[in-house]
XYZ file of C-alpha atoms in Angstrom:
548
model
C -35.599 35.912 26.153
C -32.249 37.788 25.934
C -30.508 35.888 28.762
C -32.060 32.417 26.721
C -30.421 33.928 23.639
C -27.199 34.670 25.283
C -27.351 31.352 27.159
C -27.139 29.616 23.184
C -23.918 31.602 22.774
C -21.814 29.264 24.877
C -23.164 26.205 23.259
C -20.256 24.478 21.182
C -21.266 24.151 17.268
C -19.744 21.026 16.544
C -21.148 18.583 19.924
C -24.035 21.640 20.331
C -23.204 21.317 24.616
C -22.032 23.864 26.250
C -17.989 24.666 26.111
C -15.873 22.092 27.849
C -12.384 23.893 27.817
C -13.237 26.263 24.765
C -10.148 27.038 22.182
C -10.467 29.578 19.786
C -9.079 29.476 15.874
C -7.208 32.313 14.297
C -10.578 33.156 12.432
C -12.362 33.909 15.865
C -14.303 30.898 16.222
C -14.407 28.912 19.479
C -15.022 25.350 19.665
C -14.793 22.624 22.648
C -11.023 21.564 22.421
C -11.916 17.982 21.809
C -14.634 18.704 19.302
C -11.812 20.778 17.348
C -8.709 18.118 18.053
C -11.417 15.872 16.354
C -12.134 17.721 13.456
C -8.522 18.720 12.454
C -7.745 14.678 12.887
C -10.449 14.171 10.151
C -9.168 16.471 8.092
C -5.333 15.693 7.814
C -5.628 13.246 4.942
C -6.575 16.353 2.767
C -3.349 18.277 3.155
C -6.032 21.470 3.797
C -7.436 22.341 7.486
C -10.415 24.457 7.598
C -12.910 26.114 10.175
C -16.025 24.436 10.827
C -17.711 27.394 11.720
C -16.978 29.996 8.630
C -14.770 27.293 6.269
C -12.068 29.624 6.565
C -8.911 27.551 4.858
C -5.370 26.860 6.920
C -2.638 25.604 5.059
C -1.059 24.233 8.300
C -2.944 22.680 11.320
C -4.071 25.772 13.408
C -2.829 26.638 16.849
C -5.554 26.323 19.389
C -5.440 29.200 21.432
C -6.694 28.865 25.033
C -10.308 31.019 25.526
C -9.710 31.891 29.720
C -12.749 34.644 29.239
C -15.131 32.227 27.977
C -13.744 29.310 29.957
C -14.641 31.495 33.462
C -18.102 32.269 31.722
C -18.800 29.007 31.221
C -17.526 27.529 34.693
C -20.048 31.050 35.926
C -22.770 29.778 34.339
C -22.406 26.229 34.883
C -21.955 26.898 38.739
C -25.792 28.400 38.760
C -27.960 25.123 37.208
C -27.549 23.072 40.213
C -29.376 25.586 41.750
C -31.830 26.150 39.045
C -32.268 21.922 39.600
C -33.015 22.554 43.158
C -35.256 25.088 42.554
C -37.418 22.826 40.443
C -37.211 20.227 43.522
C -38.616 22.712 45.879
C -41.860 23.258 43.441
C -43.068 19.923 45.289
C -45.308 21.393 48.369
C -45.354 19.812 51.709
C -48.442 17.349 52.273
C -49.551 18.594 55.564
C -49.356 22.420 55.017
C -52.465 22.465 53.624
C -54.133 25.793 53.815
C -50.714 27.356 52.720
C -48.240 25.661 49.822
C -45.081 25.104 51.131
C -42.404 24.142 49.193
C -41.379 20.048 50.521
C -37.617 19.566 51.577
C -37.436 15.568 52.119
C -39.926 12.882 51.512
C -40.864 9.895 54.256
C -40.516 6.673 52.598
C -42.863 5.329 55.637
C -45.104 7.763 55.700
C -45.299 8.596 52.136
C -45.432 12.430 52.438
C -43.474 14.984 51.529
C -42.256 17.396 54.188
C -41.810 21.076 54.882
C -38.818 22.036 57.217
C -41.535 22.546 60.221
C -43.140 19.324 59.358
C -39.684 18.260 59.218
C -38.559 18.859 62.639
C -41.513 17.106 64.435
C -41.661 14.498 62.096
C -41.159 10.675 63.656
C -37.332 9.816 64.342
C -37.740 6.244 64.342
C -35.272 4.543 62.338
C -38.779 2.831 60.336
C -39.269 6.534 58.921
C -36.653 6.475 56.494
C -35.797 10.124 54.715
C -34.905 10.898 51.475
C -34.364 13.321 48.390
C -37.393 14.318 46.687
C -36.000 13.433 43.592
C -35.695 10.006 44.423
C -38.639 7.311 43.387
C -40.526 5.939 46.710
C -41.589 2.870 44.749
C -38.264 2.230 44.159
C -37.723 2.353 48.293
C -40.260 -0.055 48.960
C -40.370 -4.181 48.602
C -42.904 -4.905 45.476
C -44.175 -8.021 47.461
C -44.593 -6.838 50.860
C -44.743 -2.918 50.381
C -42.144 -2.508 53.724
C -38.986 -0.277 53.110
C -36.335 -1.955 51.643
C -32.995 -2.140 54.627
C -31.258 -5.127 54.082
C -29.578 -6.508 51.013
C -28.577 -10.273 50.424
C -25.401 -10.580 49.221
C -25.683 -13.877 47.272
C -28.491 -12.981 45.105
C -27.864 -9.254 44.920
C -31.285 -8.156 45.868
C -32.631 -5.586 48.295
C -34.830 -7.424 50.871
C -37.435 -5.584 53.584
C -37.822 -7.160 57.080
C -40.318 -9.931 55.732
C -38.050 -11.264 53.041
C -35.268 -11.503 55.438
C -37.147 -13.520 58.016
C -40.015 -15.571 55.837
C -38.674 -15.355 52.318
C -36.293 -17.002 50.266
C -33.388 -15.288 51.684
C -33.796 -16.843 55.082
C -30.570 -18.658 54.669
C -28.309 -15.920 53.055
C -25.774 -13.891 54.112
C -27.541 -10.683 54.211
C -25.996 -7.404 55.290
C -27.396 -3.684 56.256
C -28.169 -1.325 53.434
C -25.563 1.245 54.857
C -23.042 -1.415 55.276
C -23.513 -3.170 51.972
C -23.679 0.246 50.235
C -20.026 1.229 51.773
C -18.500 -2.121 50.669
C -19.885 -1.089 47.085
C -18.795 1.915 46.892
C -14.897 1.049 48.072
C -15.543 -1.827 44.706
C -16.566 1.182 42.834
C -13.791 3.693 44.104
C -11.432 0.878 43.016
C -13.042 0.038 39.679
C -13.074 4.162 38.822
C -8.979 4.393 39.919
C -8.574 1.542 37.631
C -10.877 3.128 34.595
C -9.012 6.495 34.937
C -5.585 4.825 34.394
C -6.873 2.778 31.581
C -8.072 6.254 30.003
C -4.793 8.034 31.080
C -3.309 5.110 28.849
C -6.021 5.114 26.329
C -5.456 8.609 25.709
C -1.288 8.224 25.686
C -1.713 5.946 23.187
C -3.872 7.734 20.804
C -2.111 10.505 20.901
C 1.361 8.170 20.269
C -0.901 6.878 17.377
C -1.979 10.148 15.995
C 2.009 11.586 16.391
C 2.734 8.316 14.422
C -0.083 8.706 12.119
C 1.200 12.499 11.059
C 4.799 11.219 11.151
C 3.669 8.571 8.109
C 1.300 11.455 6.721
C 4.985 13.384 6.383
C 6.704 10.374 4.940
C 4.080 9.644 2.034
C 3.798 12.954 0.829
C 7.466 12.985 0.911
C 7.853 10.221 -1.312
C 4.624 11.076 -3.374
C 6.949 14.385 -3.712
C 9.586 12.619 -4.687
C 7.633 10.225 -7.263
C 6.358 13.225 -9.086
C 9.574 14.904 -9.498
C 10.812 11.570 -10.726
C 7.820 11.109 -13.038
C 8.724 15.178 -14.062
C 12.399 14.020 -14.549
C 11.280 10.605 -16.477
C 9.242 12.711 -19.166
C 11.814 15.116 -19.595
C 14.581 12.450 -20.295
C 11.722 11.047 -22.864
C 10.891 14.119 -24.432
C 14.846 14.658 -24.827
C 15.432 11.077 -26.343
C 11.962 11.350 -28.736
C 13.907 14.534 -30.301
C 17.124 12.540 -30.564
C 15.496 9.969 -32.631
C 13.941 12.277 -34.307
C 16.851 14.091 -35.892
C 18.481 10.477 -36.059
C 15.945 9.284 -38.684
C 15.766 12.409 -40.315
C 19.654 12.110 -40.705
C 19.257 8.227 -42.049
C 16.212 9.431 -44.199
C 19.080 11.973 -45.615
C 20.877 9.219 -46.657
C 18.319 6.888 -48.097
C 16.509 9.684 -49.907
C 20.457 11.260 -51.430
C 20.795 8.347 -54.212
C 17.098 8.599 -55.113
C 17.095 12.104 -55.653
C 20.283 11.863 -57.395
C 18.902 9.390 -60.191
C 15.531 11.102 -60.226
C 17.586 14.616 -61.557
C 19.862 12.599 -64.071
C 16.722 10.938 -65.292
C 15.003 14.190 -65.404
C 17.975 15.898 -67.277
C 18.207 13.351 -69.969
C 14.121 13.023 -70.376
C 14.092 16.844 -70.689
C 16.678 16.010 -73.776
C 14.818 13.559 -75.455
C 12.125 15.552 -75.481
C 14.026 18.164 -77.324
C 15.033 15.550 -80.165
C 11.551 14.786 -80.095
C 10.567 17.547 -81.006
C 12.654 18.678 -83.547
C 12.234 15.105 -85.491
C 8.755 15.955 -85.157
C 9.263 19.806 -87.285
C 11.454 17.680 -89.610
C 8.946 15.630 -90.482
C 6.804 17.758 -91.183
C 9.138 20.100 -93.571
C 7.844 19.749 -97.498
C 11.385 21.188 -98.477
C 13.083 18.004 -99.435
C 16.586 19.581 -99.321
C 15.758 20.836 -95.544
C 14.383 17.239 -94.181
C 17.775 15.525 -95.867
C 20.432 17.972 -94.546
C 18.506 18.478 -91.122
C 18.104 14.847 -90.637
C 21.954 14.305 -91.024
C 22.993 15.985 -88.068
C 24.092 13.380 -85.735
C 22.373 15.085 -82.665
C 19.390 13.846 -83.486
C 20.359 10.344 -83.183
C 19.265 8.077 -80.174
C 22.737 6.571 -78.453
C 22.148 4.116 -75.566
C 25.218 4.972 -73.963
C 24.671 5.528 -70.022
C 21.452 3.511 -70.025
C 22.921 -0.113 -68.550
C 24.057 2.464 -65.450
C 21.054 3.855 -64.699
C 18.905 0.832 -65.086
C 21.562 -0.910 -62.534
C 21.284 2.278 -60.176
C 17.722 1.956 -60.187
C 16.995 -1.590 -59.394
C 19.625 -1.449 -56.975
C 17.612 1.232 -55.232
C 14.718 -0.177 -56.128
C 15.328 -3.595 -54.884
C 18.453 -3.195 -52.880
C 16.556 -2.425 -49.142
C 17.217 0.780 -49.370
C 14.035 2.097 -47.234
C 14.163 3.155 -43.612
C 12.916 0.560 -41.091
C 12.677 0.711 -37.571
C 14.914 -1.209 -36.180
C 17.411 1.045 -37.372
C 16.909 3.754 -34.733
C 16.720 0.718 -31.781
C 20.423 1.399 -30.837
C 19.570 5.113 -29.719
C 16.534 4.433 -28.603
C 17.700 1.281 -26.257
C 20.619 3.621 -25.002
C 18.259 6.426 -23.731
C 15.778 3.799 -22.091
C 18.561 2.209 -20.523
C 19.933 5.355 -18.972
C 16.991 6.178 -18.193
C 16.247 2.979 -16.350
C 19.444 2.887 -14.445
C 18.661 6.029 -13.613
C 15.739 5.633 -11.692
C 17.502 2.324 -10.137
C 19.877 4.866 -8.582
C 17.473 7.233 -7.554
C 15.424 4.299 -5.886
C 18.714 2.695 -4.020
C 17.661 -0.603 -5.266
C 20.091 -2.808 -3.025
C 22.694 -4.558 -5.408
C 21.159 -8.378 -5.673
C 23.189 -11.604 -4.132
C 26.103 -12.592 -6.292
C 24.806 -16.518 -6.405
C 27.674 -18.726 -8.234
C 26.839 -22.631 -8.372
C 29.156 -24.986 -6.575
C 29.931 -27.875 -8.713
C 30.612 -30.089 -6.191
C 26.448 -30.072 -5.153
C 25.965 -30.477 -9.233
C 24.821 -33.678 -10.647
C 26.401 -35.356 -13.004
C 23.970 -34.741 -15.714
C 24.364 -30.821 -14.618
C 27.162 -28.867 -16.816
C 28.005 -25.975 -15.054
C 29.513 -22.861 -16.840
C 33.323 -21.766 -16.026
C 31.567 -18.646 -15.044
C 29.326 -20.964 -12.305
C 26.014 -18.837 -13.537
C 24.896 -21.321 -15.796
C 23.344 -25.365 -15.469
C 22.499 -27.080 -18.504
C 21.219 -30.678 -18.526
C 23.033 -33.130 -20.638
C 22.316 -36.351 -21.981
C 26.075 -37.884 -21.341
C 27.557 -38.506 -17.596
C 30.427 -35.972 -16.787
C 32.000 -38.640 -14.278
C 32.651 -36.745 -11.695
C 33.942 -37.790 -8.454
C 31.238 -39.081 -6.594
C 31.559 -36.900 -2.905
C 28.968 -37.160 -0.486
C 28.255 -33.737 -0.939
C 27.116 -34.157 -4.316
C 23.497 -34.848 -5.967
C 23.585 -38.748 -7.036
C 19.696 -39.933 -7.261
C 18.281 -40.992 -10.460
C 16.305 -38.117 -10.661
C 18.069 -35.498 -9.102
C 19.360 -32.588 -11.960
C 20.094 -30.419 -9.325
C 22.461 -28.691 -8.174
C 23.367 -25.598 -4.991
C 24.849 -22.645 -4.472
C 28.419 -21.733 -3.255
C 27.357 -19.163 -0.925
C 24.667 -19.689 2.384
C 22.133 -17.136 4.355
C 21.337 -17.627 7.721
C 20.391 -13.774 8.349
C 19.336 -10.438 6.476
C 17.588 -9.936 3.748
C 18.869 -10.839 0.346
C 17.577 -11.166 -3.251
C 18.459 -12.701 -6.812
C 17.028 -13.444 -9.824
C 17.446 -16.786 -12.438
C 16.627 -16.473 -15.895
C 14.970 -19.633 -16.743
C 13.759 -18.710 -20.160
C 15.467 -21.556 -21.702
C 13.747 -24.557 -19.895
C 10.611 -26.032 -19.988
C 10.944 -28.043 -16.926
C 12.858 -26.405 -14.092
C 13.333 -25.724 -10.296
C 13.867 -23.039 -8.410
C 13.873 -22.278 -4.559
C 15.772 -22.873 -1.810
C 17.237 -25.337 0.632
C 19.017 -26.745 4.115
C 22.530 -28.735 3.227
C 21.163 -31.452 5.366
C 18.628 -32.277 2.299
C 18.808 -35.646 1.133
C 21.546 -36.257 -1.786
C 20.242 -39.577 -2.934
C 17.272 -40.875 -2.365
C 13.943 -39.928 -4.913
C 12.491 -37.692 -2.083
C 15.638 -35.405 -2.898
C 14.267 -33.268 -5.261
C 13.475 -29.623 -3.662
C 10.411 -29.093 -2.607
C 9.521 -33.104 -2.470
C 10.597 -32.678 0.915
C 10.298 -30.615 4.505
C 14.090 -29.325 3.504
C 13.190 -27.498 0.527
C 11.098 -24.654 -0.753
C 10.823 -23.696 -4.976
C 8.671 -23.005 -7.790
C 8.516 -25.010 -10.985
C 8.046 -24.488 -14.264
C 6.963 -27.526 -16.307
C 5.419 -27.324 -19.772
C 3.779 -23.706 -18.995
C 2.295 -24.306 -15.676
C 4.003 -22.623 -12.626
C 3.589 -24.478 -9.220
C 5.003 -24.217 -5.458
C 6.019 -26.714 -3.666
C 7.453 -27.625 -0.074
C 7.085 -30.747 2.225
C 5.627 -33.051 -0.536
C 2.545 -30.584 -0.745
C 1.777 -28.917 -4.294
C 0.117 -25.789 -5.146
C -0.705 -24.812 -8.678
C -0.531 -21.162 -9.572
C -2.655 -18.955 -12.301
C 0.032 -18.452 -15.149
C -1.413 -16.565 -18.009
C 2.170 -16.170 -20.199
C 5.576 -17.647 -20.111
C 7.817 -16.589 -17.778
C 11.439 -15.797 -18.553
C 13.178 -14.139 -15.369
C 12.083 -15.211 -11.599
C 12.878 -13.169 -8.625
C 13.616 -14.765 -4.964
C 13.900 -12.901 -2.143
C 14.805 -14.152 1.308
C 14.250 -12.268 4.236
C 15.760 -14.721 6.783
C 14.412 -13.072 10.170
C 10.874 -13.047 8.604
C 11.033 -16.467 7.693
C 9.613 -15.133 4.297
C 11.023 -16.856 0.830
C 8.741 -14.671 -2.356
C 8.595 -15.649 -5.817
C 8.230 -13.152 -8.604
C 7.860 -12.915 -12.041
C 10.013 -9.791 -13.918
C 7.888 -8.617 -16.348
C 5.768 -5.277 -16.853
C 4.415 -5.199 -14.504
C 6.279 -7.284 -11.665
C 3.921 -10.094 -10.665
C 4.134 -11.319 -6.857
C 3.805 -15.505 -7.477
C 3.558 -16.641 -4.334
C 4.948 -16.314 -0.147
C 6.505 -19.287 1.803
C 6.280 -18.503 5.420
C 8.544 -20.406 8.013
C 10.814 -20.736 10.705
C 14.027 -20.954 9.541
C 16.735 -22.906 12.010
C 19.371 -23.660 9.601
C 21.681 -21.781 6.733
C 20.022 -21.520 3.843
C 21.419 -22.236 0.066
C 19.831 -21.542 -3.319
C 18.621 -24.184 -5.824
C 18.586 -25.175 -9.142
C 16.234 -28.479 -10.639
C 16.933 -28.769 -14.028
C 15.040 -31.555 -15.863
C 15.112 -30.218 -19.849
C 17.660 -27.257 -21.209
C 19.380 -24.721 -18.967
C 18.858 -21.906 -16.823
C 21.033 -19.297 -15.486
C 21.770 -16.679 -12.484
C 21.446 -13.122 -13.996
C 22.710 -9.795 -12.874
C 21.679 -6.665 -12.238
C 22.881 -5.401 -15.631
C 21.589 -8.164 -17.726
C 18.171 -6.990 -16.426
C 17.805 -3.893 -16.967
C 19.144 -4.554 -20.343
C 16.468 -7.151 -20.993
C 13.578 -5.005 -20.285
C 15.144 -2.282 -22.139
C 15.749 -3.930 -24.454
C 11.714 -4.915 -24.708
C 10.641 -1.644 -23.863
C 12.689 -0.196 -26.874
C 11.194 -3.115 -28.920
C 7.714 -2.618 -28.094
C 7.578 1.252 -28.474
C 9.576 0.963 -32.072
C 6.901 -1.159 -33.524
């Protein structure tokens, strides 16, 4: 019982087997290293390693220290059960010692005994007495159909044959080989297979441990930038807190001012009601005076007397406060409050290292003639009379064709803009080759394999390429639209810039020529924006939104 109970010692507690090249933790626990590797794998994700054993906590993944003691204890004890499995073998007695058990060594397939090592040595030598381990099944030696020992083996049905199949069987015909010499050939296929199999788990296991290196090289990189995210989010509500108290003390300083003139006219009023009173009053004792002489020499002082003088200015002070917009409203403190969003915003842009967006000027020599294009080249706005423009081949001349390209071409990188289109109903935007058609009614972008855009048209948002249409979900309008190119990708995305920022919709291709952006404009205008415009806009918004 005590060498069973120390025999349960070296049994890992993770894979409950006995050690395979034990580690141990810093807590005194050993595991299998595997088993362990395994376990600490799992348990990355949770930024906290612990012991499986006592659920002792590591802030760091543990060193795994090498356990040579129990290793050579192990290899010790592991050394003895082949014996203990022999043992067991030799409980099966000879079948000719009978008067005396003898423990059998070998087993005769022909015979069907098992033999002792005297029985052994003047057993039959023919080669039909075929020896083997005891351990080994003696049906499985034998043909099923005619009960002979199995010595040949056909190679084209991969079957073990005795001396009857091969000559009146099915196998008459076959290429059949010896048992020894098909069993060689085998094991050369096998010797080859396992080289191969141990190079494919040499690779296997360089590759997940390239993976897991990789793995705990992202694990670093996201709680880097969750690091960072919450110090910016710590920053963010700092700044906030900071601007709430400067709007704060800027509407108490404008109530100041509002509440001055009030509580001005509310003391003069208060002053001269406090005098009337007082005449009140003494009318009042007057009045009731029997002395005749008293009530006629009392009532002749002129102080008594009601004068109207100041009243036309205070009635005009009051209804001038009254009615002259003189209460605080909200869109007072907006100027503040849009500064300190704004910084704010920018702020966080820098932090970020948002990449400055492509400065995307219109070349009027693409725009139609219905197209007016700003001296500034951000703007296109359709109009009803022709500008007459000279009529280069370079330039959009179809019916139908409000359109108009950029200056500037991409044919690598990665690049980005947005287009305010806010003030048209029915627009285009996208992208383009300069080989597109100029002329013809298939010239419109995305009406042909040239082209790539979304459009806008009466509040429905669709994308379109090669003459193929796909309508997207649009559940408000949309005022600013993001493109970005990435030209190695073959990616062109669409985006809508609101809160949030709503990915529209992917075009995936093969580029092979430059690039240019495009504008369709069939009703109003639209415009390039920059970076500052923006942020201002949605500042702007946010200060909006949060004042009312």
């Amino acid at each position: 019982m005590a060498f069973s109970d120390a025999r349960k010692e070296l049994d890992c507690s993770i894979c409950l087997n006995i050690y395979t090249n034990p580690v141990t933790l810093r807590c005194g626990h050993n595991f299998c290293r595997d088993c362990i590797e395994h376990v600490l794998d799992t348990q990355e994700g949770s930024g906290i390693y612990c012991c499986p054993e006592c659920r002792g906590e590591f802030q760091e993944r543990p060193e795994l220290v090498r356990n040579t003691t129990l290793r050579n204890i192990v290899e010790s004890v592991r050394s003895t059960e082949p014996e203990k499995t022999e043992e067991k073998n030799q409980k099966q007695i000879c079948t000719y010692c009978i008067h005396s058990p003898i423990p059998a060594v070998k087993s005769c397939l022909m015979c069907e005994a098992s033999l002792c090592d005297d029985h052994l040595r003047v057993h039959n030598k023919s080669s039909q007495h075929v020896l083997s381990d005891l351990n080994t099944p003696q049906k499985n030696r034998k043909c099923s159909v005619h009960e002979k020992i199995l010595e040949y083996y056909c190679t084209e049905d991969s079957a073990c044959l005795c001396g009857s199949c091969r000559l009146h069987g099915d196998h008459q015909e076959h290429h059949v080989e010896a048992l020894e010499k098909a069993s060689e050939k085998r094991k050369e296929n096998l010797t080859d297979a396992l080289q191969k199999l141990v190079k494919k788990r040499e690779e296997m296991e360089e590759s997940i441990k390239s993976l897991q290196k990789y793995k705990r090289k992202v694990q670093d990189s996201i709680d880097g930038v969750t690091k960072r995210v919450t110090n910016l989010f710590r920053d963010i509500r700092r700044q906030l807190d900071i601007l709430e108290k400067g709007v704060h003390i800027e509407i108490a300083r404008k109530a100041d001012i509002v509440s001055f003139p009030i509580l001005g006219l509310i003391e003069d009023l208060e002053i001269k009601k406090a005098e009337l009173s007082r005449k009140m009053h003494h009318i009042e004792g007057i009045c009731n005076t029997a002395d005749p002489l008293s009530v006629l020499q009392e009532s002749d002082k002129g102080d008594l007397c009601y004068t109207e003088d100041g009243d036309e200015e205070d009635k005009e002070r009051r209804d001038k406060l009254l009615h002259g917009g003189g209460s605080l409203t909200a869109t007072e403190i907006l100027p503040i409050l849009h500064k300190g969003l704004f910084d704010i915003i920018t702020g966080v842009n820098k932090w970020i290292n948002i990449p400055e967006p492509a400065d995307i000027t219109l070349d009027e020599d693409t725009a139609h003639n219905c197209l007016y294009i700003s001296d500034d080249r951000k703007t296109a706005r359709k109009v009803v009379e022709n500008l007459n423009r000279s009529q280069s081949s370079e330039r959009f001349r179809g019916s139908s064709e409000c359109q108009v390209l950029s200056s500037e071409c991409f044919s690598s990188g990665r690049h980005y803009w947005d287009v305010d289109v806010g003030g048209s109903s029915d627009c285009r935007v996208g992208m383009c080759y300069s080989s597109i058609d100029r002329t013809s009614r298939h010239a419109d972008i995305g009406d042909n394999s040239m082209s790539w855009c979304l459009e806008i048209k009466s509040n429905k948002l669709s994308v379109k390429h090669n003459y193929k249409s796909t309508t997207l979900a649009c559940n408000s309008l949309i005022n600013i639209v993001r493109i970005n190119l990435d030209y190695k990708a073959g990616k062109i995305k669409f985006y809508e810039l609101g809160i949030p920022i709503r990915h529209l919709h992917t075009f995936i291709c093969a580029f092979t020529h430059s690039l240019y952006a495009a504008l369709y404009v069939k009703e109003g205008c639209i415009k390039m924006c920059k970076e500052n415009q923006k942020v201002t806009r949605l500042t702007r918004r946010l200060a909006t939104s949060l004042a009312f």
